[in-house]
Structures are given as C-alpha cells and as structure tokens.
Short mmCIF file of C-alpha atoms in Angstrom, two decimals:
data_model
loop_
_atom_site.label_atom_id
_atom_site.label_comp_id
_atom_site.label_asym_id
_atom_site.label_seq_id
_atom_site.Cartn_x
_atom_site.Cartn_y
_atom_site.Cartn_z
CA MET D 1 79.95 -118.47 -177.64
CA THR D 2 78.77 -121.85 -176.39
CA THR D 3 77.93 -124.41 -179.09
CA PHE D 4 74.72 -126.10 -178.35
CA VAL D 5 74.89 -129.08 -180.87
CA THR D 6 78.00 -129.88 -182.86
CA LEU D 7 77.15 -131.37 -186.15
CA SER D 8 79.21 -134.49 -187.06
CA SER D 9 80.71 -135.12 -190.60
CA ARG D 10 77.86 -137.51 -191.03
CA VAL D 11 75.12 -135.08 -191.09
CA GLY D 12 74.08 -134.50 -194.85
CA ALA D 13 73.16 -131.55 -196.78
CA ARG D 14 69.65 -131.96 -196.18
CA THR D 15 69.99 -131.36 -192.46
CA ARG D 16 72.15 -128.31 -193.17
CA ILE D 17 70.43 -126.59 -195.91
CA LEU D 18 66.70 -127.54 -195.57
CA PRO D 19 66.26 -126.10 -192.13
CA LEU D 20 67.97 -122.91 -193.16
CA ALA D 21 65.85 -122.51 -196.35
CA GLY D 22 62.66 -123.28 -194.24
CA LEU D 23 63.61 -120.62 -191.68
CA VAL D 24 64.22 -117.98 -194.08
CA LEU D 25 60.72 -118.71 -195.90
CA ALA D 26 59.16 -118.29 -192.40
CA THR D 27 60.93 -114.84 -192.03
CA LEU D 28 59.69 -113.90 -195.32
CA THR D 29 55.95 -114.33 -193.92
CA GLU D 30 56.72 -112.09 -191.15
CA ALA D 31 58.45 -109.32 -193.44
CA ILE D 32 55.36 -109.16 -195.38
CA THR D 33 52.76 -109.13 -192.62
CA SER D 34 54.89 -106.59 -190.66
CA THR D 35 54.85 -103.92 -193.20
CA VAL D 36 51.47 -104.34 -194.94
CA LEU D 37 50.10 -101.05 -193.70
CA ALA D 38 53.14 -99.03 -195.06
CA LEU D 39 51.77 -98.73 -198.60
CA GLY D 40 48.16 -100.33 -198.10
CA ARG D 41 46.86 -98.10 -195.51
CA SER D 42 44.71 -95.93 -197.79
CA ASP D 43 43.37 -99.04 -199.60
CA ILE D 44 42.51 -100.84 -196.42
CA ILE D 45 40.76 -97.77 -194.86
CA GLY D 46 38.64 -97.32 -197.79
CA ASP D 47 37.57 -101.06 -197.93
CA THR D 48 36.92 -101.25 -194.17
CA TYR D 49 35.26 -97.96 -193.82
CA ALA D 50 37.43 -97.36 -190.49
CA THR D 51 38.05 -94.36 -188.90
CA PRO D 52 41.80 -93.38 -188.38
CA ASP D 53 41.12 -94.21 -184.57
CA GLU D 54 39.83 -97.55 -185.50
CA PHE D 55 42.62 -98.28 -188.24
CA ALA D 56 45.16 -97.63 -185.68
CA TRP D 57 44.44 -100.89 -183.85
CA LEU D 58 45.73 -102.80 -186.77
CA ASP D 59 48.92 -101.44 -186.27
CA ILE D 60 48.95 -101.49 -182.43
CA GLY D 61 47.58 -104.99 -182.12
CA TYR D 62 50.23 -106.58 -184.57
CA ILE D 63 53.37 -104.46 -182.96
CA ALA D 64 52.26 -104.87 -179.53
CA LEU D 65 51.73 -108.57 -179.70
CA LYS D 66 54.95 -109.16 -181.62
CA LEU D 67 56.88 -107.66 -178.95
CA ILE D 68 55.20 -109.84 -176.19
CA GLY D 69 55.96 -112.66 -178.51
CA PHE D 70 59.65 -111.56 -178.30
CA MET D 71 59.20 -111.58 -174.63
CA THR D 72 57.28 -114.97 -173.91
CA SER D 73 58.80 -117.19 -176.65
CA PRO D 74 61.91 -118.03 -174.44
CA TRP D 75 59.66 -119.84 -172.08
CA LEU D 76 58.17 -121.39 -174.99
CA LEU D 77 61.52 -122.64 -176.28
CA SER D 78 62.36 -124.04 -172.84
CA ARG D 79 59.22 -126.41 -173.18
CA PHE D 80 59.55 -127.31 -176.85
CA PRO D 81 62.24 -127.91 -179.46
CA PRO D 82 62.78 -124.70 -181.59
CA ARG D 83 61.74 -126.38 -184.70
CA ASN D 84 58.42 -127.31 -183.57
CA VAL D 85 57.75 -123.72 -182.01
CA VAL D 86 58.63 -122.27 -185.51
CA ILE D 87 56.61 -124.61 -187.42
CA GLY D 88 53.75 -123.68 -185.17
CA ALA D 89 53.91 -120.10 -185.25
CA THR D 90 54.47 -120.39 -189.10
CA LEU D 91 51.33 -122.26 -189.64
CA VAL D 92 49.29 -119.80 -187.22
CA MET D 93 50.92 -117.14 -189.40
CA GLY D 94 50.15 -118.59 -192.71
CA LEU D 95 46.35 -119.27 -191.42
CA ALA D 96 45.71 -115.95 -190.06
CA CYS D 97 47.11 -114.46 -193.23
CA GLY D 98 44.77 -116.75 -195.38
CA ILE D 99 41.67 -115.61 -193.41
CA ALA D 100 42.94 -111.95 -193.49
CA ALA D 101 42.93 -112.18 -197.39
CA ILE D 102 39.19 -113.05 -197.65
CA THR D 103 37.61 -110.41 -195.01
CA ALA D 104 37.11 -106.73 -194.87
CA ARG D 105 35.67 -106.84 -191.48
CA LEU D 106 37.55 -104.51 -189.22
CA ASP D 107 36.97 -106.27 -185.91
CA LEU D 108 38.27 -109.65 -187.50
CA LEU D 109 41.28 -107.93 -189.15
CA ILE D 110 42.32 -106.36 -185.96
CA ALA D 111 42.29 -109.97 -184.08
CA LEU D 112 44.03 -111.57 -187.04
CA ARG D 113 46.71 -108.87 -186.74
CA ILE D 114 47.02 -109.44 -182.96
CA ILE D 115 47.56 -113.31 -183.79
CA GLN D 116 49.96 -112.39 -186.72
CA GLY D 117 52.11 -110.13 -184.36
CA LEU D 118 52.23 -112.92 -181.61
CA ALA D 119 53.15 -115.67 -184.16
CA GLY D 120 55.52 -113.47 -186.05
CA GLY D 121 57.60 -112.29 -182.74
CA THR D 122 57.75 -116.16 -181.60
CA LEU D 123 58.67 -117.50 -185.27
CA LEU D 124 61.85 -114.80 -185.35
CA VAL D 125 63.09 -115.75 -181.95
CA GLY D 126 62.46 -119.31 -182.50
CA GLY D 127 64.00 -119.30 -185.86
CA GLN D 128 67.29 -117.53 -184.60
CA THR D 129 67.77 -119.92 -181.84
CA LEU D 130 67.13 -123.10 -183.93
CA ILE D 131 70.13 -121.63 -186.14
CA PHE D 132 72.38 -121.38 -182.99
CA PHE D 133 71.39 -124.87 -181.99
CA ALA D 134 71.47 -126.85 -185.14
CA TYR D 135 74.96 -125.40 -186.71
CA PRO D 136 78.44 -125.12 -185.34
CA GLN D 137 79.99 -121.74 -183.91
CA HIS D 138 82.35 -121.26 -186.96
CA GLN D 139 79.58 -121.06 -189.41
CA GLN D 140 77.30 -118.77 -187.27
CA PRO D 141 78.39 -115.45 -189.19
CA LEU D 142 77.39 -116.42 -192.58
CA LEU D 143 74.12 -118.23 -191.17
CA GLN D 144 73.23 -115.24 -189.34
CA ALA D 145 73.52 -113.10 -192.68
CA LEU D 146 71.28 -115.30 -194.28
CA PHE D 147 68.81 -115.53 -191.75
CA ALA D 148 68.88 -111.37 -191.49
CA MET D 149 68.02 -111.38 -195.38
CA GLY D 150 64.63 -112.62 -194.55
CA ALA D 151 64.22 -110.97 -191.14
CA VAL D 152 65.89 -107.76 -191.86
CA VAL D 153 66.52 -107.31 -195.67
CA ALA D 154 63.09 -108.39 -196.92
CA SER D 155 60.99 -106.05 -194.62
CA ALA D 156 63.28 -103.11 -195.76
CA THR D 157 63.34 -103.83 -199.28
CA PHE D 158 61.61 -106.72 -200.73
CA ALA D 159 58.17 -106.48 -199.28
CA PRO D 160 57.67 -102.97 -200.07
CA ALA D 161 58.24 -103.51 -203.55
CA LEU D 162 55.96 -106.62 -203.48
CA GLN D 163 53.31 -104.63 -202.00
CA GLY D 164 53.24 -101.86 -203.70
CA TRP D 165 53.08 -103.96 -206.95
CA LEU D 166 50.03 -105.92 -205.72
CA ILE D 167 48.26 -102.87 -204.49
CA ASP D 168 48.43 -101.18 -207.76
CA SER D 169 47.97 -104.37 -209.93
CA GLN D 170 45.47 -106.44 -207.52
CA SER D 171 44.28 -105.30 -204.27
CA TRP D 172 45.63 -105.34 -200.28
CA THR D 173 44.19 -108.53 -199.75
CA TRP D 174 46.70 -110.19 -202.35
CA ILE D 175 49.57 -109.02 -199.86
CA PHE D 176 48.12 -111.18 -197.07
CA LEU D 177 47.50 -114.12 -199.63
CA SER D 178 51.08 -114.15 -200.85
CA ALA D 179 52.27 -115.19 -197.32
CA VAL D 180 50.37 -118.18 -197.47
CA PRO D 181 52.40 -120.22 -199.89
CA LEU D 182 55.55 -119.11 -198.30
CA ALA D 183 54.39 -120.33 -194.93
CA LEU D 184 53.38 -123.74 -196.50
CA ALA D 185 56.72 -124.07 -198.08
CA SER D 186 58.48 -123.16 -194.77
CA VAL D 187 56.56 -125.78 -192.79
CA GLY D 188 56.99 -128.37 -195.52
CA LEU D 189 60.95 -127.85 -195.54
CA LEU D 190 61.13 -127.96 -191.76
CA LEU D 191 59.08 -131.11 -191.36
CA ILE D 192 61.25 -132.91 -193.76
CA ALA D 193 64.67 -131.71 -192.24
CA ASP D 194 66.32 -133.61 -189.73
CA ALA D 195 67.01 -130.67 -187.01
CA PRO D 196 69.04 -132.07 -184.13
CA ALA D 197 67.59 -131.94 -180.80
CA PRO D 198 68.83 -129.26 -178.55
CA ALA D 199 70.09 -129.79 -175.11
CA LYS D 200 67.40 -130.02 -172.48
CA ALA D 201 66.82 -126.98 -170.49
CA ARG D 202 65.49 -126.62 -166.82
CA ARG D 203 61.76 -126.03 -167.14
CA ARG D 204 59.99 -123.69 -165.10
CA PRO D 205 56.65 -122.61 -164.46
CA PHE D 206 55.05 -119.67 -166.63
CA ASP D 207 55.29 -116.17 -164.95
CA TRP D 208 51.75 -115.18 -165.60
CA LEU D 209 51.88 -112.01 -163.17
CA GLY D 210 55.18 -110.85 -165.11
CA CYS D 211 53.50 -111.43 -168.32
CA ALA D 212 50.43 -109.31 -167.38
CA LEU D 213 52.75 -106.61 -166.12
CA ILE D 214 55.18 -106.47 -169.38
CA ALA D 215 51.96 -106.93 -171.71
CA THR D 216 50.48 -103.80 -170.08
CA VAL D 217 53.88 -101.97 -170.27
CA ILE D 218 54.15 -102.77 -173.99
CA LEU D 219 50.49 -101.95 -174.88
CA CYS D 220 50.70 -98.59 -173.19
CA PHE D 221 53.97 -97.58 -174.81
CA THR D 222 53.20 -99.02 -178.47
CA TYR D 223 50.00 -96.98 -178.09
CA VAL D 224 52.01 -93.93 -177.00
CA LEU D 225 54.70 -94.02 -179.62
CA SER D 226 52.36 -94.96 -182.62
CA GLN D 227 49.73 -92.41 -181.89
CA GLY D 228 51.23 -89.67 -179.97
CA SER D 229 52.00 -87.56 -182.76
CA ARG D 230 48.32 -87.72 -183.83
CA TRP D 231 47.21 -86.34 -180.44
CA GLU D 232 49.98 -83.82 -179.71
CA TRP D 233 51.32 -86.21 -177.29
CA PHE D 234 50.95 -84.82 -173.49
CA GLU D 235 48.45 -82.36 -174.56
CA GLU D 236 45.96 -85.35 -174.87
CA PRO D 237 45.12 -86.86 -171.45
CA ARG D 238 44.90 -90.36 -172.80
CA ILE D 239 48.45 -90.12 -173.83
CA LEU D 240 49.65 -88.79 -170.48
CA TRP D 241 47.76 -91.46 -168.45
CA LEU D 242 48.83 -94.37 -170.89
CA THR D 243 52.77 -93.12 -170.27
CA LEU D 244 52.24 -93.07 -166.49
CA THR D 245 50.44 -96.54 -166.52
CA GLY D 246 53.18 -97.82 -168.70
CA LEU D 247 55.99 -96.37 -166.43
CA ALA D 248 54.02 -97.62 -163.31
CA ALA D 249 53.71 -101.22 -164.89
CA LEU D 250 57.39 -101.20 -165.83
CA LEU D 251 58.47 -100.55 -162.30
CA ALA D 252 56.17 -103.05 -160.77
CA PHE D 253 57.53 -105.51 -163.49
CA LEU D 254 61.18 -104.95 -162.82
CA GLY D 255 60.49 -105.33 -158.77
CA GLN D 256 58.49 -108.53 -159.31
CA GLN D 257 61.24 -109.87 -161.28
CA VAL D 258 63.94 -109.17 -158.95
CA LEU D 259 61.46 -110.72 -156.21
CA ALA D 260 61.02 -113.91 -158.50
CA ASN D 261 64.84 -114.91 -158.04
CA GLY D 262 65.55 -116.12 -161.38
CA ARG D 263 62.09 -117.82 -161.92
CA GLY D 264 60.30 -114.94 -163.58
CA LEU D 265 60.18 -113.96 -167.18
CA PHE D 266 63.01 -111.54 -167.54
CA ASP D 267 66.58 -113.11 -167.38
CA PHE D 268 68.99 -110.48 -165.77
CA THR D 269 72.03 -112.82 -166.23
CA LEU D 270 72.04 -111.57 -169.68
CA PHE D 271 73.53 -108.30 -168.60
CA GLU D 272 76.65 -110.01 -167.19
CA SER D 273 77.83 -110.24 -170.44
CA GLU D 274 79.46 -107.04 -171.59
CA ASP D 275 79.11 -107.66 -175.37
CA PHE D 276 75.54 -108.52 -174.95
CA THR D 277 74.73 -105.12 -172.86
CA PHE D 278 76.56 -102.80 -175.31
CA ALA D 279 74.63 -104.53 -178.50
CA PHE D 280 71.47 -104.26 -176.86
CA ILE D 281 72.14 -100.41 -176.36
CA VAL D 282 73.07 -100.35 -179.87
CA SER D 283 70.01 -102.03 -181.11
CA PHE D 284 67.89 -99.00 -180.20
CA VAL D 285 69.86 -96.69 -182.25
CA ALA D 286 70.12 -99.30 -185.24
CA GLY D 287 66.41 -99.89 -184.95
CA ALA D 288 65.62 -96.07 -185.01
CA ALA D 289 67.79 -95.80 -188.23
CA LEU D 290 66.59 -98.70 -189.94
CA PHE D 291 62.89 -98.04 -189.31
CA GLY D 292 63.11 -94.40 -189.37
CA SER D 293 64.86 -94.36 -192.98
CA ALA D 294 62.34 -96.85 -193.89
CA PHE D 295 59.61 -94.54 -193.04
CA LEU D 296 61.00 -91.57 -194.69
CA ILE D 297 61.97 -92.57 -197.89
CA PRO D 298 58.59 -94.16 -199.05
CA ALA D 299 56.66 -91.42 -197.39
CA PHE D 300 58.72 -88.57 -199.22
CA ALA D 301 58.24 -90.42 -202.31
CA LEU D 302 54.39 -90.72 -202.08
CA SER D 303 53.79 -87.44 -200.29
CA VAL D 304 55.96 -85.08 -202.12
CA LEU D 305 56.94 -86.90 -205.21
CA ALA D 306 53.72 -88.16 -206.03
CA PHE D 307 55.04 -91.78 -206.53
CA THR D 308 52.71 -94.59 -207.15
CA PRO D 309 52.75 -97.31 -204.54
CA THR D 310 54.58 -99.47 -207.04
CA ASP D 311 57.15 -96.89 -207.66
CA ALA D 312 57.68 -96.11 -203.98
CA GLY D 313 58.03 -99.65 -203.39
CA LEU D 314 60.59 -100.26 -205.82
CA LEU D 315 62.50 -97.38 -204.59
CA LEU D 316 64.11 -99.07 -201.85
CA LEU D 317 64.56 -102.34 -203.77
CA PRO D 318 67.94 -101.74 -205.60
CA SER D 319 69.35 -101.21 -201.94
CA GLY D 320 68.55 -104.71 -201.03
CA ALA D 321 71.48 -106.08 -203.25
CA LEU D 322 73.96 -103.85 -201.44
CA PHE D 323 72.46 -104.75 -198.05
CA VAL D 324 72.75 -108.55 -198.88
CA GLY D 325 76.01 -107.90 -200.47
CA ALA D 326 77.50 -105.87 -197.12
CA LEU D 327 76.18 -108.76 -194.79
CA LEU D 328 77.84 -111.55 -196.80
CA PHE D 329 81.02 -109.59 -196.86
CA ALA D 330 81.01 -108.85 -193.27
CA ALA D 331 80.05 -112.30 -192.57
CA PHE D 332 83.23 -113.33 -194.69
CA LEU D 333 85.43 -110.98 -192.96
CA THR D 334 84.46 -112.44 -189.46
CA GLN D 335 84.13 -116.10 -190.57
CA ALA D 336 87.06 -116.68 -192.83
CA ARG D 337 89.46 -113.57 -191.75
CA ARG D 338 88.57 -113.82 -187.97
CA VAL D 339 87.81 -109.79 -188.06
CA PRO D 340 86.15 -109.02 -184.84
CA PRO D 341 82.67 -108.05 -185.54
CA VAL D 342 82.81 -104.78 -184.15
CA ALA D 343 85.31 -103.76 -186.67
CA THR D 344 82.53 -102.92 -189.30
CA VAL D 345 80.36 -101.05 -187.05
CA PRO D 346 82.07 -97.73 -187.96
CA PHE D 347 81.96 -98.09 -191.46
CA GLY D 348 78.13 -98.76 -191.31
CA ILE D 349 77.44 -95.90 -189.07
CA LEU D 350 79.42 -93.48 -191.72
CA MET D 351 77.53 -94.80 -194.57
CA ILE D 352 74.10 -94.48 -192.94
CA MET D 353 75.05 -90.75 -191.80
CA ALA D 354 76.33 -90.06 -195.26
CA ALA D 355 73.23 -91.65 -197.04
CA MET D 356 71.16 -89.38 -194.88
CA TRP D 357 72.99 -86.26 -195.39
CA MET D 358 72.58 -86.66 -199.11
CA LEU D 359 68.99 -87.49 -198.95
CA SER D 360 68.53 -83.83 -197.26
CA GLY D 361 69.17 -82.28 -200.24
CA SER D 362 66.17 -83.67 -202.14
CA THR D 363 63.56 -81.24 -203.73
CA ASN D 364 60.09 -81.63 -205.08
CA GLU D 365 61.69 -82.07 -208.63
CA SER D 366 63.78 -85.08 -207.33
CA ASP D 367 63.50 -88.62 -209.31
CA THR D 368 64.75 -91.98 -208.53
CA ALA D 369 67.96 -91.20 -210.12
CA ASP D 370 68.52 -88.42 -207.84
CA MET D 371 67.91 -90.44 -204.80
CA MET D 372 69.33 -93.98 -205.81
CA ALA D 373 73.12 -93.23 -204.82
CA ALA D 374 72.17 -92.39 -201.22
CA ILE D 375 69.60 -95.29 -200.99
CA LEU D 376 72.14 -97.84 -202.23
CA LEU D 377 74.64 -96.21 -199.67
CA ARG D 378 71.98 -96.61 -196.81
CA GLY D 379 71.65 -100.22 -197.76
CA LEU D 380 75.34 -100.81 -197.67
CA GLY D 381 75.79 -99.26 -194.31
CA LEU D 382 72.93 -101.27 -192.77
CA GLY D 383 74.40 -104.43 -193.88
CA PHE D 384 77.78 -103.71 -192.13
CA LEU D 385 75.79 -102.64 -188.89
CA PHE D 386 73.35 -105.18 -188.51
CA LEU D 387 75.33 -108.37 -188.84
CA SER D 388 77.98 -106.95 -186.49
CA ILE D 389 75.76 -106.14 -183.78
CA THR D 390 74.01 -109.51 -184.04
CA LEU D 391 77.27 -111.42 -183.54
CA ILE D 392 78.51 -108.99 -180.78
CA ALA D 393 75.23 -109.68 -178.83
CA PHE D 394 75.49 -113.25 -178.93
CA SER D 395 79.08 -114.17 -178.67
CA ASN D 396 79.00 -115.08 -174.95
CA LEU D 397 75.34 -116.39 -174.21
CA ASN D 398 74.95 -120.01 -173.55
CA SER D 399 72.03 -122.47 -173.99
CA ARG D 400 70.33 -121.16 -170.68
CA ASN D 401 69.83 -117.55 -171.79
CA LEU D 402 70.44 -117.45 -175.51
CA ALA D 403 66.75 -117.43 -176.32
CA ALA D 404 65.97 -114.57 -173.93
CA GLY D 405 68.81 -112.68 -175.23
CA ILE D 406 67.47 -112.98 -178.95
CA GLY D 407 64.11 -112.04 -177.60
CA LEU D 408 65.36 -109.00 -175.67
CA PHE D 409 67.52 -107.75 -178.58
CA ASN D 410 64.95 -107.78 -180.99
CA THR D 411 62.55 -105.84 -178.39
CA GLY D 412 65.15 -103.37 -178.26
CA ARG D 413 65.34 -102.77 -182.29
CA GLN D 414 61.68 -102.78 -182.40
CA LEU D 415 61.11 -100.24 -179.60
CA GLY D 416 64.11 -98.30 -181.12
CA GLY D 417 62.19 -98.24 -184.51
CA LEU D 418 59.03 -97.15 -182.84
CA MET D 419 60.84 -94.32 -181.08
CA GLY D 420 62.81 -93.08 -184.21
CA VAL D 421 59.37 -93.26 -186.40
CA ALA D 422 57.39 -91.32 -183.67
CA ALA D 423 60.09 -88.73 -183.42
CA LEU D 424 60.43 -88.27 -187.17
CA GLN D 425 56.50 -88.01 -187.41
CA THR D 426 56.49 -85.35 -184.98
CA LEU D 427 59.45 -83.50 -186.42
CA ILE D 428 57.84 -83.63 -189.86
CA GLU D 429 54.38 -82.31 -188.69
CA HIS D 430 55.75 -79.52 -186.51
CA ASN D 431 57.97 -78.17 -189.23
CA VAL D 432 55.45 -78.39 -192.00
CA VAL D 433 53.36 -75.76 -190.04
CA ALA D 434 56.53 -74.01 -188.98
CA ASN D 435 57.85 -73.72 -192.40
CA ALA D 436 54.60 -72.44 -193.80
CA VAL D 437 54.26 -69.50 -191.60
CA VAL D 438 57.76 -68.64 -192.42
CA LEU D 439 57.30 -68.93 -196.08
CA GLY D 440 53.98 -67.45 -195.76
CA ALA D 441 55.11 -64.46 -194.29
CA ASP D 442 57.22 -63.34 -197.55
CA VAL D 443 54.20 -64.31 -199.75
CA THR D 444 52.07 -61.10 -199.07
CA ALA D 445 49.48 -59.48 -201.61
CA GLY D 446 51.78 -56.20 -202.17
CA GLU D 447 55.25 -58.04 -202.93
CA GLY D 448 56.14 -57.69 -206.66
CA ALA D 449 56.97 -61.38 -207.22
CA VAL D 450 53.84 -62.53 -205.69
CA ILE D 451 51.81 -60.38 -208.19
CA GLU D 452 53.77 -61.32 -210.95
CA ARG D 453 53.27 -65.05 -210.09
CA LEU D 454 49.47 -64.68 -209.55
CA THR D 455 49.19 -62.50 -212.80
CA THR D 456 50.80 -65.12 -214.68
CA THR D 457 49.09 -68.13 -213.40
CA THR D 458 45.69 -66.37 -213.73
CA SER D 459 46.32 -65.46 -217.32
CA MET D 460 47.51 -69.16 -217.96
CA LEU D 461 44.18 -70.48 -216.68
CA ALA D 462 42.10 -67.78 -218.23
CA VAL D 463 43.73 -69.03 -221.69
CA LYS D 464 42.64 -72.75 -220.64
CA GLY D 465 39.04 -71.04 -220.71
CA MET D 466 38.30 -70.36 -216.98
CA ASP D 467 36.68 -67.11 -216.34
CA ALA D 468 38.42 -64.17 -214.81
CA ALA D 469 37.23 -64.84 -211.17
CA GLY D 470 37.65 -68.28 -211.12
CA ALA D 471 40.92 -67.98 -212.60
CA SER D 472 42.05 -65.45 -209.91
CA GLN D 473 40.80 -67.92 -207.03
CA ALA D 474 42.48 -70.86 -208.61
CA ALA D 475 45.92 -69.09 -209.00
CA THR D 476 45.81 -68.00 -205.22
CA SER D 477 44.78 -71.57 -204.22
CA LEU D 478 47.63 -73.06 -206.45
CA LEU D 479 50.30 -70.52 -204.82
CA GLY D 480 48.81 -71.71 -201.23
CA ARG D 481 49.58 -75.37 -202.27
CA THR D 482 53.06 -74.43 -203.61
CA VAL D 483 54.03 -72.82 -200.34
CA THR D 484 52.50 -76.10 -198.45
CA GLY D 485 54.57 -78.13 -200.64
CA GLN D 486 57.74 -76.31 -200.30
CA SER D 487 57.16 -76.49 -196.50
CA THR D 488 56.82 -80.38 -196.71
CA VAL D 489 60.00 -80.71 -198.68
CA ILE D 490 62.02 -78.71 -196.13
CA ALA D 491 60.42 -80.69 -193.36
CA PHE D 492 61.58 -84.26 -194.85
CA ASP D 493 64.92 -82.66 -195.55
CA THR D 494 65.28 -81.71 -191.80
CA ALA D 495 63.95 -85.18 -190.73
CA PHE D 496 66.76 -86.73 -193.07
CA ILE D 497 69.43 -84.52 -191.41
CA ALA D 498 68.01 -85.55 -188.08
CA VAL D 499 68.49 -89.32 -188.67
CA ALA D 500 72.29 -88.36 -189.61
CA LEU D 501 72.73 -86.32 -186.36
CA LEU D 502 71.28 -89.06 -184.63
CA PHE D 503 74.36 -90.91 -185.16
CA VAL D 504 76.78 -87.98 -184.48
CA ILE D 505 75.17 -87.53 -181.00
CA ALA D 506 74.95 -91.32 -180.51
CA ALA D 507 78.43 -92.54 -181.51
CA PRO D 508 80.30 -90.62 -178.89
CA MET D 509 78.00 -91.82 -176.14
CA LEU D 510 78.19 -95.56 -177.57
CA VAL D 511 81.90 -95.41 -177.24
CA GLY D 512 81.71 -94.11 -173.85
CA ILE D 513 79.47 -96.95 -173.03
CA LYS D 514 81.78 -99.37 -174.36
CA ILE D 515 84.76 -98.17 -172.73
CA GLY D 516 82.87 -98.06 -169.38
CA LEU D 517 81.43 -101.54 -169.68
CA SER D 518 85.05 -103.00 -170.50
CA ARG D 519 86.49 -101.17 -167.38
CA TYR D 520 83.62 -102.77 -165.20
CA ALA D 521 84.20 -106.12 -166.85
CA LYS D 522 88.00 -106.01 -166.12
CA ALA D 523 87.33 -104.83 -162.33
CA ARG D 524 84.71 -107.66 -161.76
CA ALA D 525 87.10 -110.30 -163.21
CA VAL D 526 90.10 -108.92 -160.76
CA ARG D 527 87.46 -109.40 -157.89
CA THR D 528 86.66 -112.43 -158.78
CA VAL D 529 90.25 -113.73 -159.16
CA ALA D 530 90.97 -112.17 -155.66
#
C-alpha cells in the first residue's frame, strides 16, 4: 500500500493520538444517529403523529444521503484537507442533532435527517482517509481496528444499548442530544491536533451530471429496498417504476462516466486492484450479515420475547467486547506477526454461521442467557471478518484513488445491509402468514387437544371472575394469539437460518471469484511484461 505521509520520529504523541481520538468520537456521533430509529421508532411516530409512509422518509432520507456522501466525498477530499472535511462534517452533524433534539415537526426532522446522512457519509470517508494520510503503513492494522470500533462496533452494540436506556428513562430526543457533546469534543481534539498535510492531488471540476444520476439511482433503490416489503414489492406499481427508473439511471450513469474519461465522479481504476475488487464484492455479503443480524436479534427480542427497549439494546452490548477483542487480535496478527489479512476471513465466516445456527433454535420462552453464547460468537466472527476485508480492500490503493475506494467500499457494505434487511423482512412477513395457515389447519374445533385447551382456559378465566360467554370468547382469542406467536417464532428461526445459509452459498462463490481474479491479474501481468 502506498504511504502518503511518513511520520518522522519528531512527531509527538499529540499528533499521533489526538486526531485518532477525535476521529473515533466523530464516528460515534454517526453511529448514534444512524441507528436512532431502530428502537425509537414507535416513540417518534407517537410524538410526531406521522403515518408509516411519512415516517419512512426519516429512514430513506438518512440512508440515501449517506450513500450520496460516500460517493461525493472523494471529490471534496481532493479540494480540502481531510481534517478540515471531517471537522466541517462533524460540526454539521452536531448542529443537526442539536436541532433535532428540540423539535417534533416531522418536515423539519426529515430535513435534518437528510443533513445528518450527508454529513455522516462524508465524515466516515474523510476520517478513514485521514488515518491513511496521517500514519505510516505498518501501524494501519491497529489504527483501522480502532476506527472500526467507532464506525462499526458502536453502531452494532453500544448505540442500541444507549438508545434503549434513554428511551426508557428519558425520551427519544435525548438520543440526538447525546451526539452533540461527542461532536463538540471531536472537533476540539481535531482542531488542537497537528495533523500533517496530505500530498496535493490533481483538482478536477465537480461532475454535476454524474452526481444527479447517481443520486437518482440511490434514492430509487433506497426507497425500493427499505419500503418494498411493505408494498409486496412489484405488486405495487410505484415499486416497479422506481426500480426501472433506478436501473435506467444506473446505466446512464455508467455510460456517462465512461464518456467522462477519468474526469467523472466514479474512478474505474479502483478495479485494476485485484484485492479491492474482491473486498468490494465481499463487502456486500459482510454488510448483509452485519445489518441483517443486527436487525433480527433486537426485533426478535422486542416482538417475540417482549423485551423493553433497554433490555433489547443491552442484548447486543456484551458482544461488543468480543467484537473489539477480535479486531485487536486480528490487528496484532497482521501487524506484529505479518499474517495475511485474508487468513482470518474463514474464521469470521464460520463463527457468524455457527452463531446464526444457534439462534435458530430460539423459542418464545428463550431469555438473554439462552441467546448470549450465540450473540457473543457473532461478535467474535464480525471482528475477524471486518478488519480483514478492510485491509485487503485498501492494500494496493494510492493517494489518487484511496478516498474513492473507501467511499465505494462503504457504499457496498451499506447496500449489502439494505438488501439483507429487506430480504429478511420479506421472509419473516411471508413465513408468519404461511406458518399461521399450517398451524391453524391443525387447530380445528373438533380436535380433542383444542377442546381441552379451550375448556381449561375458559375455566381459568371464569375463576378470575369473567362470565361464561366472555370467558369462552377470550379463550378462543388467546388460542389464536398463541398460534400467531408460534408462527412468528418459527419465522424468525427461519430468518436466522437464512443468514447462516447466506455464507454457505456465498463462500464457494467468493472463493471462485478470488481464484478468477488472481488468474486474470497474472495473465495481465504476463501481457504487460511481454
């Protein structure tokens, strides 16, 4: 990997430590705002009087603009120093969070979520680029592990726990308010740090047409992936038309970028690197595993186990320790023992598969202790997987295309997460209905077990003081709720298995892609020499 700025021995601890601490705090603000709707959804809907369609734009606006930020921030980093870009994005994020904490106007909240998304995408790309600029190559494994703690671990473990506690003890507005001091502390640390100046890059005009086209693609696909399951996908005309519009805009964008001949928004030279191409493909699978499992576990706890937001948030918190431990151990192997980053990828995949398989045995009587072993194993696997693919992705990129590579890699991970969550939502919804039909077919009025269950429940309710007619109706209703609850449990168990099977299908394909890319790279090298 090309080293952009080599720190000399005269550079003190302040230059080394303070920028990193500021960057980690900046990523924490993004982690908090990116996951605010996971547990605070019902509270925000109640306070803003929003319909589901109106509320959806809080999610769509944030995610779409975050993806646009990933794509446009490389141009911004070619114009301004990375530290200035991160400071500006963090200030904007903090200001938007501060305003969001004092308003319940839905239209203003949507606008603020759009601002937060654009700022979040920009600060993540700018922050990771700054680490590569400011620190030498041999320190990158450990530094990227520390950066991942704020960018990935916090959003998957710390942020849900904080949000659940704030919702139960205060209100959802405190979630946004908690990001403000973190943003201010981050900006303060970055301002007093002596960040080295990066090598000057060739400036180019902003590609307005390319930006408009890719923004159209992202907005269409974000809406389709986040709302498609609500509308039965292509049975709804708007989903079909948005999909076709997004595909047409994507083709137009790619054609326009080819004609731009290197002056467009997209950098095709990234895919000349075999390692980046492979890691970019893996990022989709890793994103689906991370976001999909992060969606499934709290959703199961809230909807099936009837956990409070605090308990649901705390469920993933212990896995953060093993997530961090795996990141640091993988960094040690790579940095101190010179182990190739790809060596830990199989361990990460196997651990995630095993964890999801273990969770597939959960029931409506499961508790935190029953699920904790699988949750801890999931955290360990994610730690081994994410640092490895990060190091693989950026090993052969240089100062000209590093920021573009970081932005595109993060885009792949986010899109993979969107696709994974959308697929799991659809799978659960369809399976709940199908399971209820199958289970309900065996719950008929003439069955002895059904009669016994209804009689016992009716008698119990009558003892509690209900009249005979009311007790009989209530017993029937309770039996129906039991069938629906069991159908939901089976649907979630199927979804857990689906995440495990994702790797069963994807792993051989990824191995084949890796072999194909290696052979192509060797053939190209032979042609170059000849």
